[in-house]
mmCIF file of C-alpha atoms in Angstrom:
data_model
loop_
_atom_site.group_PDB
_atom_site.id
_atom_site.type_symbol
_atom_site.label_atom_id
_atom_site.label_comp_id
_atom_site.label_asym_id
_atom_site.label_seq_id
_atom_site.Cartn_x
_atom_site.Cartn_y
_atom_site.Cartn_z
ATOM 1 C CA GLY E 1 192.051 60.830 178.327
ATOM 2 C CA ALA E 2 190.892 57.238 178.200
ATOM 3 C CA GLY E 3 187.198 56.561 178.379
ATOM 4 C CA VAL E 4 185.318 53.745 180.047
ATOM 5 C CA SER E 5 186.451 50.379 178.766
ATOM 6 C CA GLN E 6 184.681 47.042 178.981
ATOM 7 C CA SER E 7 185.745 43.521 178.244
ATOM 8 C CA PRO E 8 185.014 41.301 176.530
ATOM 9 C CA SER E 9 183.165 43.137 173.775
ATOM 10 C CA ASN E 10 181.268 39.970 172.902
ATOM 11 C CA LYS E 11 180.661 36.827 174.892
ATOM 12 C CA VAL E 12 178.857 33.698 173.789
ATOM 13 C CA THR E 13 178.242 31.164 176.511
ATOM 14 C CA GLU E 14 176.232 28.039 177.041
ATOM 15 C CA LYS E 15 173.217 28.052 179.290
ATOM 16 C CA GLY E 16 174.203 27.198 182.841
ATOM 17 C CA LYS E 17 177.758 28.527 182.645
ATOM 18 C CA ASP E 18 179.053 31.467 184.697
ATOM 19 C CA VAL E 19 180.325 34.651 183.051
ATOM 20 C CA GLU E 20 182.344 37.618 184.252
ATOM 21 C CA LEU E 21 182.134 41.027 182.645
ATOM 22 C CA ARG E 22 184.711 43.693 183.381
ATOM 23 C CA CYS E 23 184.521 47.474 183.498
ATOM 24 C CA ASP E 24 187.362 49.989 183.805
ATOM 25 C CA PRO E 25 185.899 53.409 184.643
ATOM 26 C CA ILE E 26 187.430 56.767 183.875
ATOM 27 C CA SER E 27 190.191 57.566 186.333
ATOM 28 C CA GLY E 28 188.927 59.786 189.129
ATOM 29 C CA HIS E 29 185.258 58.915 188.651
ATOM 30 C CA THR E 30 183.886 57.782 191.978
ATOM 31 C CA ALA E 31 180.505 56.566 190.733
ATOM 32 C CA LEU E 32 180.104 53.418 188.646
ATOM 33 C CA TYR E 33 176.903 51.971 187.202
ATOM 34 C CA TRP E 34 175.922 48.744 185.477
ATOM 35 C CA TYR E 35 172.944 48.623 183.100
ATOM 36 C CA ARG E 36 171.413 45.956 180.932
ATOM 37 C CA GLN E 37 169.844 46.661 177.549
ATOM 38 C CA SER E 38 167.764 44.081 175.763
ATOM 39 C CA LEU E 39 167.275 44.358 172.009
ATOM 40 C CA GLY E 40 165.410 47.530 171.089
ATOM 41 C CA GLN E 41 164.775 48.461 174.699
ATOM 42 C CA GLY E 42 165.908 51.160 177.072
ATOM 43 C CA LEU E 43 168.464 50.763 179.804
ATOM 44 C CA GLU E 44 167.653 48.733 182.877
ATOM 45 C CA PHE E 45 169.588 49.794 185.971
ATOM 46 C CA LEU E 46 171.383 46.922 187.701
ATOM 47 C CA ILE E 47 173.782 48.205 190.364
ATOM 48 C CA TYR E 48 175.557 51.360 191.518
ATOM 49 C CA PHE E 49 178.860 51.870 193.337
ATOM 50 C CA GLN E 50 179.923 55.115 194.969
ATOM 51 C CA GLY E 51 183.362 55.300 196.549
ATOM 52 C CA ASN E 52 183.621 53.006 199.553
ATOM 53 C CA SER E 53 179.905 53.040 200.310
ATOM 54 C CA ALA E 54 177.802 49.906 200.183
ATOM 55 C CA PRO E 55 176.559 49.415 196.603
ATOM 56 C CA ASP E 56 172.935 49.830 195.626
ATOM 57 C CA LYS E 57 171.999 46.393 194.323
ATOM 58 C CA SER E 58 168.302 47.112 193.996
ATOM 59 C CA GLY E 59 168.268 46.599 190.226
ATOM 60 C CA LEU E 60 169.826 43.147 190.146
ATOM 61 C CA PRO E 61 167.173 40.842 188.649
ATOM 62 C CA SER E 62 168.070 37.730 190.646
ATOM 63 C CA ASP E 63 170.612 36.335 193.071
ATOM 64 C CA ARG E 64 172.487 34.867 190.112
ATOM 65 C CA PHE E 65 173.771 38.386 189.467
ATOM 66 C CA SER E 66 176.497 39.936 191.587
ATOM 67 C CA ALA E 67 179.067 42.678 191.179
ATOM 68 C CA GLU E 68 182.090 43.972 192.959
ATOM 69 C CA ARG E 69 184.337 46.944 192.641
ATOM 70 C CA THR E 70 187.897 46.533 193.819
ATOM 71 C CA GLY E 71 189.938 49.444 195.089
ATOM 72 C CA GLY E 72 187.272 51.897 194.012
ATOM 73 C CA SER E 73 188.164 51.376 190.373
ATOM 74 C CA VAL E 74 187.661 48.244 188.249
ATOM 75 C CA SER E 75 184.315 46.483 188.533
ATOM 76 C CA THR E 76 183.289 42.949 187.669
ATOM 77 C CA LEU E 77 179.709 41.851 187.018
ATOM 78 C CA THR E 78 179.221 38.119 187.469
ATOM 79 C CA ILE E 79 176.263 36.140 186.212
ATOM 80 C CA GLN E 80 176.041 32.596 187.542
ATOM 81 C CA ARG E 81 174.191 29.745 185.845
ATOM 82 C CA THR E 82 173.338 31.896 182.847
ATOM 83 C CA GLN E 83 169.911 31.644 181.254
ATOM 84 C CA GLN E 84 168.824 32.562 177.738
ATOM 85 C CA GLU E 85 166.927 35.585 179.054
ATOM 86 C CA ASP E 86 170.247 36.976 180.292
ATOM 87 C CA SER E 87 171.213 37.637 176.671
ATOM 88 C CA ALA E 88 171.591 41.398 176.330
ATOM 89 C CA VAL E 89 174.141 44.171 176.068
ATOM 90 C CA TYR E 90 175.637 44.982 179.464
ATOM 91 C CA LEU E 91 176.718 48.598 179.738
ATOM 92 C CA CYS E 92 178.952 50.161 182.336
ATOM 93 C CA ALA E 93 179.083 53.890 183.040
ATOM 94 C CA SER E 94 181.002 56.127 185.386
ATOM 95 C CA SER E 95 180.506 59.666 186.567
ATOM 96 C CA LEU E 96 182.267 62.235 188.692
ATOM 97 C CA SER E 97 179.893 62.086 191.611
ATOM 98 C CA ARG E 98 176.536 60.883 192.748
ATOM 99 C CA SER E 99 174.610 64.041 192.031
ATOM 100 C CA ASN E 100 173.118 63.257 188.642
ATOM 101 C CA HIS E 101 176.175 64.209 186.694
ATOM 102 C CA GLU E 102 176.374 63.096 183.111
ATOM 103 C CA GLN E 103 177.414 59.494 182.809
ATOM 104 C CA TYR E 104 180.168 58.256 180.540
ATOM 105 C CA PHE E 105 179.453 54.891 179.005
ATOM 106 C CA GLY E 106 181.673 52.083 177.887
ATOM 107 C CA PRO E 107 181.060 50.282 174.579
ATOM 108 C CA GLY E 108 179.249 47.444 176.309
ATOM 109 C CA THR E 109 179.533 43.679 176.362
ATOM 110 C CA ARG E 110 177.124 41.798 174.139
ATOM 111 C CA LEU E 111 176.249 38.575 175.955
ATOM 112 C CA THR E 112 174.615 35.726 174.085
ATOM 113 C CA VAL E 113 173.482 32.678 176.014
ATOM 114 C CA THR E 114 172.857 29.664 173.786
ATOM 115 C CA SER T 1 159.134 51.676 186.247
ATOM 116 C CA GLN T 2 160.159 53.634 183.173
ATOM 117 C CA GLN T 3 160.353 57.339 183.924
ATOM 118 C CA GLY T 4 161.006 58.857 180.507
ATOM 119 C CA GLU T 5 158.969 57.975 177.476
ATOM 120 C CA GLU T 6 160.274 59.141 174.114
ATOM 121 C CA ASP T 7 158.052 59.957 171.209
ATOM 122 C CA PRO T 8 158.077 58.998 168.397
ATOM 123 C CA GLN T 9 159.567 55.535 168.685
ATOM 124 C CA ALA T 10 161.035 55.910 165.202
ATOM 125 C CA LEU T 11 161.629 58.859 162.913
ATOM 126 C CA SER T 12 162.877 58.962 159.341
ATOM 127 C CA ILE T 13 163.868 62.244 157.675
ATOM 128 C CA GLN T 14 165.880 63.531 154.746
ATOM 129 C CA GLU T 15 169.338 64.960 155.266
ATOM 130 C CA GLY T 16 169.123 68.686 155.927
ATOM 131 C CA GLU T 17 165.732 68.520 157.619
ATOM 132 C CA ASN T 18 165.202 69.137 161.307
ATOM 133 C CA ALA T 19 164.423 66.284 163.674
ATOM 134 C CA THR T 20 162.341 66.716 166.815
ATOM 135 C CA MET T 21 162.054 64.108 169.539
ATOM 136 C CA ASN T 22 159.978 64.399 172.662
ATOM 137 C CA CYS T 23 160.277 62.980 176.141
ATOM 138 C CA SER T 24 157.628 62.848 178.837
ATOM 139 C CA TYR T 25 158.178 61.859 182.438
ATOM 140 C CA LYS T 26 156.075 61.309 185.509
ATOM 141 C CA THR T 27 157.735 62.608 188.670
ATOM 142 C CA SER T 28 159.652 65.710 189.726
ATOM 143 C CA ILE T 29 163.205 65.888 188.469
ATOM 144 C CA ASN T 30 166.468 67.713 189.168
ATOM 145 C CA ASN T 31 167.675 67.485 185.614
ATOM 146 C CA LEU T 32 167.018 65.796 182.313
ATOM 147 C CA GLN T 33 169.704 64.492 180.012
ATOM 148 C CA TRP T 34 169.760 63.368 176.399
ATOM 149 C CA TYR T 35 172.043 60.602 175.131
ATOM 150 C CA ARG T 36 172.780 59.157 171.714
ATOM 151 C CA GLN T 37 173.483 55.509 170.993
ATOM 152 C CA ASN T 38 174.960 54.204 167.784
ATOM 153 C CA SER T 39 174.535 50.576 166.749
ATOM 154 C CA GLY T 40 173.276 49.355 170.120
ATOM 155 C CA ARG T 41 176.511 49.979 171.985
ATOM 156 C CA GLY T 42 177.719 52.674 174.372
ATOM 157 C CA LEU T 43 175.714 55.836 174.936
ATOM 158 C CA VAL T 44 177.166 59.296 174.436
ATOM 159 C CA HIS T 45 176.013 62.179 176.589
ATOM 160 C CA LEU T 46 174.661 65.061 174.503
ATOM 161 C CA ILE T 47 173.225 67.671 176.803
ATOM 162 C CA LEU T 48 171.961 68.201 180.353
ATOM 163 C CA ILE T 49 169.228 70.641 181.264
ATOM 164 C CA ARG T 50 168.452 71.482 184.873
ATOM 165 C CA SER T 51 164.937 71.760 186.224
ATOM 166 C CA ASN T 52 165.233 75.546 186.536
ATOM 167 C CA GLU T 53 166.257 75.943 182.905
ATOM 168 C CA ARG T 54 163.831 76.156 180.004
ATOM 169 C CA GLU T 55 166.080 75.922 176.985
ATOM 170 C CA LYS T 56 169.632 74.958 176.214
ATOM 171 C CA HIS T 57 171.700 74.878 173.037
ATOM 172 C CA SER T 58 174.745 72.915 172.007
ATOM 173 C CA GLY T 59 175.834 73.218 168.389
ATOM 174 C CA ARG T 60 172.967 71.913 166.241
ATOM 175 C CA LEU T 61 171.091 70.654 169.293
ATOM 176 C CA ARG T 62 168.370 72.527 171.086
ATOM 177 C CA VAL T 63 166.694 71.128 174.178
ATOM 178 C CA THR T 64 163.626 72.533 175.865
ATOM 179 C CA LEU T 65 162.172 71.593 179.213
ATOM 180 C CA ASP T 66 158.642 72.269 180.433
ATOM 181 C CA THR T 67 158.396 71.119 184.029
ATOM 182 C CA SER T 68 154.718 72.042 184.230
ATOM 183 C CA LYS T 69 153.965 69.552 181.459
ATOM 184 C CA LYS T 70 156.729 67.195 182.532
ATOM 185 C CA SER T 71 158.111 67.093 179.029
ATOM 186 C CA SER T 72 161.243 67.854 177.073
ATOM 187 C CA SER T 73 162.109 68.041 173.414
ATOM 188 C CA LEU T 74 165.341 67.569 171.517
ATOM 189 C CA LEU T 75 165.687 69.359 168.207
ATOM 190 C CA ILE T 76 168.482 68.503 165.807
ATOM 191 C CA THR T 77 168.779 71.112 163.089
ATOM 192 C CA ALA T 78 170.143 70.545 159.583
ATOM 193 C CA SER T 79 170.406 66.804 160.153
ATOM 194 C CA ARG T 80 173.204 64.733 158.672
ATOM 195 C CA ALA T 81 173.445 61.044 157.866
ATOM 196 C CA ALA T 82 175.853 60.733 160.794
ATOM 197 C CA ASP T 83 173.022 61.740 163.148
ATOM 198 C CA THR T 84 171.396 58.367 162.495
ATOM 199 C CA ALA T 85 171.201 56.768 165.931
ATOM 200 C CA SER T 86 168.878 56.104 168.844
ATOM 201 C CA TYR T 87 168.265 58.997 171.203
ATOM 202 C CA PHE T 88 167.377 58.511 174.865
ATOM 203 C CA CYS T 89 166.214 60.905 177.508
ATOM 204 C CA ALA T 90 167.194 60.226 181.109
ATOM 205 C CA THR T 91 165.808 61.875 184.205
ATOM 206 C CA GLY T 92 167.676 62.579 187.422
ATOM 207 C CA ALA T 93 165.496 62.988 190.487
ATOM 208 C CA GLY T 94 167.691 63.871 193.416
ATOM 209 C CA SER T 95 169.608 60.685 193.838
ATOM 210 C CA TYR T 96 172.348 59.153 191.782
ATOM 211 C CA GLN T 97 170.125 57.138 189.533
ATOM 212 C CA LEU T 98 169.195 58.155 186.050
ATOM 213 C CA THR T 99 166.087 56.588 184.614
ATOM 214 C CA PHE T 100 166.191 56.051 180.869
ATOM 215 C CA GLY T 101 163.370 55.874 178.359
ATOM 216 C CA LYS T 102 163.159 53.359 175.523
ATOM 217 C CA GLY T 103 164.512 55.816 172.968
ATOM 218 C CA THR T 104 163.680 57.248 169.573
ATOM 219 C CA LYS T 105 165.335 55.624 166.578
ATOM 220 C CA LEU T 106 166.299 58.339 164.117
ATOM 221 C CA SER T 107 167.172 57.567 160.509
ATOM 222 C CA VAL T 108 168.590 60.362 158.361
ATOM 223 C CA ILE T 109 168.460 59.515 154.685
ATOM 224 C CA PRO T 110 171.254 60.999 152.549
#
């Protein structure tokens, strides 16, 4: 079946502009995660959604970052007033449940803030 | 804070050789997972080993887990050029979060 998809694959934006990144998880996966990966680094956890529960936003680096998940499926990560340090690859993953199941990753969105 | 730390940071081998990567972590875990990442994009799950398991195989992959030393190793046998990628370990510790290390960059030279 279809895997996790993300759009856009690449985004170049000017400093100060807002951006929206989209993630379509695998159908039936109740858990959805957003990560950020800077060049040559590991994954930094941003936010986690599980079903209709309140999301865990503990990894969001500032209040310029927000995310929502509509209808328990598609998720949008929004970065307001982008800064150059926001440049990174933003990865979305989904999994069957919350209990440390393997995560299935999308191809990521490479964000460049100029 | 980073839970898993991979070692070495980079590894270069000839095609056909075996590649071994190690992962150390700090706290108790429920499971440990290994992922592969090509060209800085999406990660692909390779193998999951639970805390009560010591060794697991999948094709040319062999993973070991030593909970007393808080370490794991990933062995890729008979490496191929297509194995060139970054490899990450990720630890699961009872909640939904996985904590990823910074990865080992493997280069397999044809």
